[in-house]
């Protein structure tokens, strides 16, 4: 792949920001690279990040800020929210972080009263809302109904937490099984039909991601479109899978994949806070990408 002189300089020098911790300044990398095989990536930035200004103002005033992430099994699995919380707390030591996820959950599960109570108990300044994978595995998304679900969810949380801000995330991408043929075994009452299947990217993810982004732009909520950032319809699913960051079910991710996603989200939030985002450059080209830096994101067993 051709790399121009500007990118070579960036890769050689790296890009760092300095975050003030008490009386000292700590060098902190702001650009975690994607694995080298990722294609068609976009700049790792929030859309409508300025909507988080009330949260950013409290951070600038050195006040304690509470962030809570809610979502489906991607959040329930711990690795993603822990990586997000740790990354944010590296930048903002006074920040508090909580999370709660439910396996198989759709966004509509969380506008029920018991979930609203759970969120309100944390008294968050910012709620990170991470749904969409399960919606994408249903029928073709009904954008109007989906928007109404997100609207009810944010309204009911806001009623209990009047000053809360919201940050939505899109689903990262997953695969579905597609039949390629069939064959039969046995005879008579023991006759059985078997199907040959192959894993293909779930095209409905793009529709869900687009629905979330559209809703957020309409209501001026921040959104992190990881589906587009990591390759979009042409590459997102294959990027994660080919890098060995996706679980064997091709829906969930390995710990290394979730850790990378959490760090990227934390960095996107900090870039919105600091105003240091550079538009138009691929995330992985904005950091000195070396084999040593890639190692933490290799596949690991155990998830």
Coordinates of N, CA, C and O in Angstrom, one line a residue, residues 88-213:
X88 N -10.9 6.1 29.8 CA -11.4 7.4 30.2 C -10.7 7.8 31.5 O -10.4 9.0 31.7
X89 N -10.5 6.9 32.4 CA -9.9 7.2 33.7 C -8.5 7.6 33.6 O -7.9 8.3 34.5
X90 N -7.8 7.1 32.6 CA -6.4 7.5 32.3 C -6.4 9.0 31.9 O -5.4 9.7 32.3
X91 N -7.4 9.4 31.2 CA -7.4 10.8 30.8 C -8.0 11.7 31.9 O -7.6 12.9 32.1
X92 N -9.0 11.2 32.6 CA -9.7 11.9 33.7 C -9.8 11.1 35.0 O -10.7 10.4 35.2
X93 N -8.8 11.3 35.8 CA -8.7 10.5 37.1 C -9.9 10.6 38.0 O -10.2 9.7 38.7
X94 N -10.6 11.7 37.9 CA -11.8 11.9 38.8 C -13.1 11.3 38.2 O -14.1 11.3 38.9
X95 N -13.0 10.7 37.0 CA -14.2 10.2 36.4 C -14.5 8.8 37.1 O -13.7 8.0 37.4
X96 N -15.8 8.6 37.2 CA -16.4 7.4 37.8 C -17.1 6.7 36.6 O -17.7 7.3 35.8
X97 N -17.0 5.3 36.6 CA -17.6 4.6 35.5 C -18.4 3.4 36.0 O -18.0 2.7 36.9
X98 N -19.5 3.1 35.4 CA -20.3 1.9 35.7 C -20.9 1.4 34.4 O -20.9 2.1 33.4
X99 N -21.3 0.2 34.4 CA -21.9 -0.4 33.2 C -22.9 -1.5 33.5 O -22.8 -2.1 34.6
X100 N -23.8 -1.8 32.6 CA -24.7 -2.9 32.8 C -25.2 -3.4 31.4 O -25.7 -2.6 30.6
X101 N -25.1 -4.7 31.2 CA -25.5 -5.2 29.9 C -26.3 -6.5 30.1 O -26.2 -7.1 31.2
X102 N -27.1 -6.8 29.1 CA -28.0 -8.0 29.2 C -27.8 -8.8 27.9 O -27.9 -8.2 26.8
X103 N -27.5 -10.0 28.0 CA -27.4 -10.9 26.8 C -28.6 -10.9 26.0 O -29.7 -11.1 26.5
X104 N -28.5 -10.6 24.7 CA -29.7 -10.7 23.8 C -30.6 -9.5 23.8 O -31.6 -9.5 23.2
X105 N -30.2 -8.4 24.6 CA -31.1 -7.3 24.8 C -31.2 -6.4 23.5 O -30.2 -6.2 22.8
X106 N -32.4 -5.9 23.3 CA -32.7 -4.8 22.3 C -32.8 -3.6 23.1 O -33.0 -3.6 24.3
X107 N -32.7 -2.4 22.4 CA -32.8 -1.1 23.1 C -34.1 -1.0 23.9 O -34.1 -0.4 25.0
X108 N -35.1 -1.6 23.4 CA -36.4 -1.4 24.0 C -36.5 -2.1 25.4 O -37.3 -1.7 26.2
X109 N -35.6 -3.0 25.7 CA -35.6 -3.7 27.0 C -35.2 -2.7 28.1 O -35.7 -2.8 29.2
X110 N -34.4 -1.7 27.7 CA -33.9 -0.7 28.7 C -34.8 0.5 29.0 O -34.5 1.3 29.9
X111 N -35.9 0.6 28.2 CA -36.8 1.7 28.6 C -37.9 1.2 29.6 O -38.8 1.9 29.9
X112 N -37.8 -0.1 30.0 CA -38.7 -0.6 31.0 C -38.3 -0.1 32.3 O -37.2 0.2 32.6
X113 N -39.3 0.0 33.2 CA -39.1 0.7 34.5 C -37.9 0.1 35.3 O -37.2 0.9 35.9
X114 N -37.7 -1.2 35.4 CA -36.6 -1.7 36.2 C -35.3 -1.3 35.7 O -34.4 -1.0 36.5
X115 N -35.1 -1.1 34.4 CA -33.9 -0.7 33.8 C -33.7 0.8 34.0 O -32.5 1.3 34.3
X116 N -34.7 1.6 33.9 CA -34.6 3.0 34.1 C -34.2 3.3 35.6 O -33.4 4.1 35.8
X117 N -34.8 2.5 36.5 CA -34.4 2.6 37.9 C -32.9 2.3 38.1 O -32.2 3.0 38.9
X118 N -32.5 1.3 37.4 CA -31.1 0.9 37.6 C -30.1 2.0 37.1 O -29.1 2.3 37.7
X119 N -30.5 2.6 36.0 CA -29.7 3.7 35.4 C -29.7 4.9 36.4 O -28.7 5.5 36.7
X120 N -30.9 5.2 36.8 CA -31.1 6.4 37.6 C -30.4 6.3 38.9 O -29.9 7.3 39.5
X121 N -30.3 5.1 39.5 CA -29.6 4.9 40.7 C -28.1 5.3 40.6 O -27.5 5.8 41.6
X122 N -27.5 5.2 39.4 CA -26.1 5.6 39.3 C -25.9 7.1 39.2 O -24.8 7.6 39.2
X123 N -27.0 7.8 38.9 CA -27.0 9.2 38.7 C -25.9 9.7 37.7 O -25.0 10.5 38.0
X124 N -25.9 9.2 36.5 CA -24.9 9.5 35.5 C -25.0 10.9 34.9 O -26.0 11.4 34.8
X125 N -23.8 11.4 34.6 CA -23.7 12.6 33.8 C -23.8 12.3 32.3 O -24.3 13.1 31.5
X126 N -23.3 11.1 31.9 CA -23.3 10.6 30.6 C -23.7 9.2 30.5 O -23.1 8.4 31.3
X127 N -24.6 8.8 29.6 CA -25.0 7.5 29.4 C -24.6 7.1 28.0 O -25.0 7.7 27.0
X128 N -23.8 6.0 27.9 CA -23.3 5.5 26.6 C -24.3 4.3 26.3 O -24.4 3.4 27.1
X129 N -25.0 4.4 25.2 CA -26.0 3.5 24.8 C -25.5 2.6 23.7 O -25.3 3.1 22.5
X130 N -25.3 1.3 23.9 CA -24.7 0.4 22.9 C -25.6 -0.8 22.6 O -25.5 -1.8 23.2
X131 N -26.5 -0.6 21.6 CA -27.3 -1.6 21.1 C -27.2 -1.7 19.6 O -26.6 -0.9 19.0
X132 N -27.9 -2.7 19.0 CA -28.0 -2.7 17.6 C -27.7 -4.1 17.0 O -28.2 -4.4 15.9
X133 N -26.8 -4.9 17.6 CA -26.5 -6.2 17.1 C -27.7 -7.1 17.0 O -28.0 -7.8 16.0
X134 N -28.5 -7.1 18.1 CA -29.7 -8.0 18.1 C -30.7 -7.5 17.2 O -31.4 -8.2 16.5
X135 N -30.9 -6.1 17.1 CA -31.8 -5.5 16.2 C -31.5 -5.9 14.7 O -32.3 -6.2 13.9
X136 N -30.2 -6.0 14.4 CA -29.7 -6.3 13.1 C -30.0 -7.7 12.7 O -30.0 -8.1 11.5
X137 N -30.1 -8.6 13.7 CA -30.4 -10.0 13.5 C -31.9 -10.3 13.4 O -32.2 -11.5 13.2
X138 N -32.7 -9.3 13.5 CA -34.1 -9.5 13.3 C -34.5 -9.3 11.8 O -33.6 -9.4 10.9
X139 N -35.7 -9.0 11.6 CA -36.1 -8.7 10.2 C -35.5 -7.3 9.8 O -34.9 -6.6 10.6
X140 N -35.8 -6.9 8.6 CA -35.3 -5.6 8.1 C -35.8 -4.5 9.1 O -36.9 -4.5 9.5
X141 N -34.9 -3.7 9.4 CA -35.1 -2.7 10.5 C -36.3 -1.7 10.1 O -36.3 -1.2 8.9
X142 N -37.2 -1.5 11.0 CA -38.2 -0.5 10.8 C -37.7 0.8 11.4 O -37.7 0.9 12.6
X143 N -37.2 1.7 10.6 CA -36.5 2.9 11.1 C -37.4 3.7 12.0 O -36.9 4.3 13.0
X144 N -38.6 3.8 11.6 CA -39.5 4.7 12.5 C -39.7 4.1 13.8 O -39.6 4.8 14.9
X145 N -39.9 2.8 13.9 CA -40.1 2.1 15.2 C -38.8 2.1 16.0 O -38.8 2.3 17.2
X146 N -37.7 1.9 15.3 CA -36.4 2.0 16.0 C -36.1 3.4 16.6 O -35.7 3.5 17.7
X147 N -36.5 4.4 15.8 CA -36.3 5.8 16.3 C -37.2 6.0 17.5 O -36.8 6.7 18.5
X148 N -38.4 5.5 17.5 CA -39.3 5.7 18.6 C -38.8 5.0 19.9 O -38.9 5.5 21.0
X149 N -38.2 3.8 19.7 CA -37.6 3.1 20.8 C -36.5 3.9 21.4 O -36.4 4.1 22.7
X150 N -35.6 4.5 20.6 CA -34.5 5.3 21.1 C -35.0 6.6 21.8 O -34.4 7.0 22.7
X151 N -36.0 7.1 21.2 CA -36.6 8.3 21.7 C -37.2 8.1 23.1 O -37.0 8.9 24.1
X152 N -37.9 7.0 23.3 CA -38.5 6.6 24.6 C -37.4 6.4 25.6 O -37.5 6.8 26.8
X153 N -36.4 5.7 25.2 CA -35.3 5.3 26.1 C -34.6 6.6 26.6 O -34.5 6.8 27.9
X154 N -34.3 7.5 25.8 CA -33.6 8.8 26.2 C -34.6 9.7 27.0 O -34.2 10.3 28.0
X155 N -35.8 9.7 26.6 CA -36.8 10.5 27.4 C -37.0 10.0 28.8 O -37.0 10.8 29.7
X156 N -37.1 8.7 28.9 CA -37.4 8.1 30.3 C -36.1 8.3 31.2 O -36.3 8.5 32.4
X157 N -35.0 8.1 30.6 CA -33.8 8.4 31.4 C -33.7 9.8 31.8 O -33.3 10.2 32.9
X158 N -33.9 10.7 30.8 CA -33.9 12.2 31.1 C -34.8 12.6 32.2 O -34.6 13.6 32.9
X159 N -36.0 12.0 32.2 CA -37.0 12.3 33.2 C -36.5 12.1 34.6 O -36.8 12.8 35.6
X160 N -35.6 11.0 34.8 CA -35.0 10.7 36.1 C -33.7 11.4 36.3 O -33.3 11.6 37.5
X161 N -33.0 11.7 35.2 CA -31.7 12.4 35.3 C -31.7 13.6 34.4 O -31.3 13.5 33.2
X162 N -32.3 14.7 34.8 CA -32.6 15.8 34.0 C -31.4 16.4 33.2 O -31.6 16.9 32.1
X163 N -30.2 16.4 33.7 CA -29.0 17.0 33.1 C -28.1 16.0 32.3 O -27.0 16.3 32.0
X164 N -28.6 14.8 32.1 CA -27.8 13.7 31.5 C -27.6 14.0 30.0 O -28.4 14.6 29.3
X165 N -26.4 13.6 29.6 CA -26.1 13.6 28.1 C -26.0 12.2 27.6 O -25.9 11.2 28.4
X166 N -26.2 12.0 26.3 CA -26.2 10.7 25.7 C -25.1 10.5 24.6 O -24.9 11.5 23.9
X167 N -24.6 9.4 24.6 CA -23.7 9.0 23.5 C -24.1 7.6 23.0 O -24.0 6.6 23.8
X168 N -24.5 7.5 21.8 CA -24.9 6.2 21.2 C -23.7 5.6 20.5 O -22.8 6.3 20.0
X169 N -23.6 4.3 20.4 CA -22.6 3.6 19.6 C -23.4 2.7 18.6 O -24.5 2.2 18.9
X170 N -22.8 2.5 17.4 CA -23.4 1.6 16.5 C -22.9 0.2 16.7 O -21.8 0.0 17.2
X171 N -23.6 -0.9 16.2 CA -23.0 -2.2 16.3 C -21.8 -2.3 15.4 O -21.7 -1.7 14.3
X172 N -20.8 -3.1 15.9 CA -19.5 -3.2 15.1 C -19.6 -4.1 13.9 O -18.8 -3.9 13.0
X173 N -20.6 -4.9 13.8 CA -20.7 -5.8 12.7 C -20.7 -7.3 13.1 O -20.1 -7.7 14.1
X174 N -21.4 -8.1 12.3 CA -21.5 -9.6 12.7 C -21.9 -10.3 11.4 O -22.2 -9.7 10.4
X175 N -21.8 -11.6 11.5 CA -22.2 -12.5 10.4 C -23.5 -13.3 10.6 O -23.9 -13.4 11.8
X176 N -24.1 -13.7 9.6 CA -25.3 -14.6 9.7 C -25.0 -15.8 8.8 O -24.1 -15.8 7.9
X177 N -25.7 -16.9 9.1 CA -25.5 -18.1 8.3 C -26.5 -18.1 7.1 O -27.7 -17.8 7.2
X178 N -25.9 -18.4 5.9 CA -26.7 -18.5 4.7 C -26.6 -19.9 4.1 O -25.6 -20.5 4.0
X179 N -27.8 -20.4 3.7 CA -27.8 -21.8 3.2 C -27.3 -21.8 1.8 O -27.6 -20.9 0.9
X180 N -26.4 -22.8 1.5 CA -25.9 -22.9 0.2 C -26.3 -24.2 -0.5 O -26.0 -24.4 -1.7
X181 N -27.1 -25.1 0.2 CA -27.6 -26.3 -0.4 C -28.1 -27.2 0.7 O -28.1 -26.9 1.9
X182 N -28.5 -28.4 0.3 CA -29.1 -29.3 1.3 C -28.8 -30.8 0.8 O -28.6 -31.0 -0.4
X183 N -28.9 -31.7 1.8 CA -28.8 -33.1 1.4 C -29.6 -33.9 2.5 O -29.9 -33.4 3.5
X184 N -30.0 -35.1 2.1 CA -30.8 -35.9 3.0 C -30.1 -37.2 3.4 O -29.2 -37.7 2.7
X185 N -30.4 -37.7 4.6 CA -29.8 -38.9 5.1 C -31.0 -39.8 5.6 O -32.0 -39.3 6.0
X186 N -30.8 -41.1 5.6 CA -31.8 -42.0 6.2 C -32.9 -42.3 5.2 O -33.0 -41.7 4.1
X187 N -33.8 -43.2 5.6 CA -34.9 -43.5 4.8 C -36.2 -43.6 5.6 O -36.1 -43.8 6.9
X188 N -37.3 -43.4 5.0 CA -38.6 -43.5 5.7 C -38.7 -42.5 6.8 O -38.4 -41.3 6.7
X189 N -39.1 -43.0 8.0 CA -39.3 -42.2 9.2 C -38.0 -41.6 9.7 O -38.0 -40.7 10.5
X190 N -36.9 -42.2 9.3 CA -35.6 -41.7 9.7 C -34.9 -40.7 8.7 O -33.8 -40.3 8.9
X191 N -35.7 -40.4 7.7 CA -35.2 -39.5 6.7 C -35.0 -38.1 7.3 O -35.9 -37.5 8.0
X192 N -33.8 -37.5 7.1 CA -33.6 -36.2 7.6 C -33.0 -35.3 6.6 O -32.2 -35.7 5.7
X193 N -33.3 -34.0 6.6 CA -32.8 -33.0 5.7 C -31.7 -32.2 6.4 O -32.0 -31.7 7.5
X194 N -30.5 -32.1 5.8 CA -29.4 -31.3 6.4 C -29.1 -30.1 5.4 O -29.2 -30.3 4.2
X195 N -28.7 -29.0 6.0 CA -28.4 -27.8 5.2 C -26.9 -27.5 5.3 O -26.3 -27.5 6.4
X196 N -26.3 -27.2 4.1 CA -25.0 -26.6 4.1 C -25.1 -25.1 4.2 O -26.0 -24.5 3.6
X197 N -24.3 -24.5 5.1 CA -24.4 -23.1 5.3 C -23.0 -22.5 5.2 O -22.0 -23.1 5.4
X198 N -23.0 -21.2 5.0 CA -21.7 -20.4 5.0 C -22.0 -19.1 5.7 O -23.1 -18.6 5.7
X199 N -21.0 -18.6 6.4 CA -21.1 -17.3 7.1 C -20.9 -16.2 6.2 O -19.9 -16.1 5.4
X200 N -21.9 -15.2 6.2 CA -21.8 -14.0 5.3 C -22.0 -12.8 6.2 O -22.7 -12.9 7.2
X201 N -21.4 -11.6 5.9 CA -21.7 -10.4 6.7 C -23.2 -10.1 6.8 O -23.9 -10.2 5.8
X202 N -23.6 -9.7 7.9 CA -25.0 -9.3 8.1 C -25.2 -7.9 7.5 O -24.9 -6.9 8.2
X203 N -25.8 -7.9 6.4 CA -26.0 -6.6 5.7 C -26.9 -5.7 6.4 O -26.9 -4.4 6.2
X204 N -27.8 -6.2 7.3 CA -28.7 -5.4 8.0 C -28.1 -4.5 9.1 O -28.6 -3.5 9.5
X205 N -26.8 -4.8 9.4 CA -26.1 -4.0 10.3 C -25.9 -2.6 9.8 O -26.0 -1.6 10.6
X206 N -25.7 -2.5 8.5 CA -25.5 -1.1 7.9 C -26.8 -0.3 8.1 O -26.8 0.9 8.4
X207 N -28.0 -1.0 8.0 CA -29.2 -0.3 8.1 C -29.5 0.2 9.6 O -29.9 1.3 9.8
X208 N -29.1 -0.7 10.5 CA -29.2 -0.3 11.9 C -28.3 0.8 12.3 O -28.7 1.8 13.0
X209 N -27.0 0.7 11.8 CA -26.1 1.8 12.1 C -26.5 3.1 11.5 O -26.5 4.2 12.2
X210 N -27.1 3.1 10.3 CA -27.5 4.3 9.7 C -28.7 4.9 10.4 O -28.9 6.1 10.6
X211 N -29.6 4.0 10.9 CA -30.8 4.5 11.7 C -30.3 5.2 13.0 O -30.9 6.2 13.4
X212 N -29.3 4.6 13.7 CA -28.8 5.2 14.9 C -28.2 6.6 14.6 O -28.5 7.5 15.4
X213 N -27.4 6.6 13.6 CA -26.7 7.9 13.3 C -27.7 9.0 12.9 O -27.7 10.1 13.4

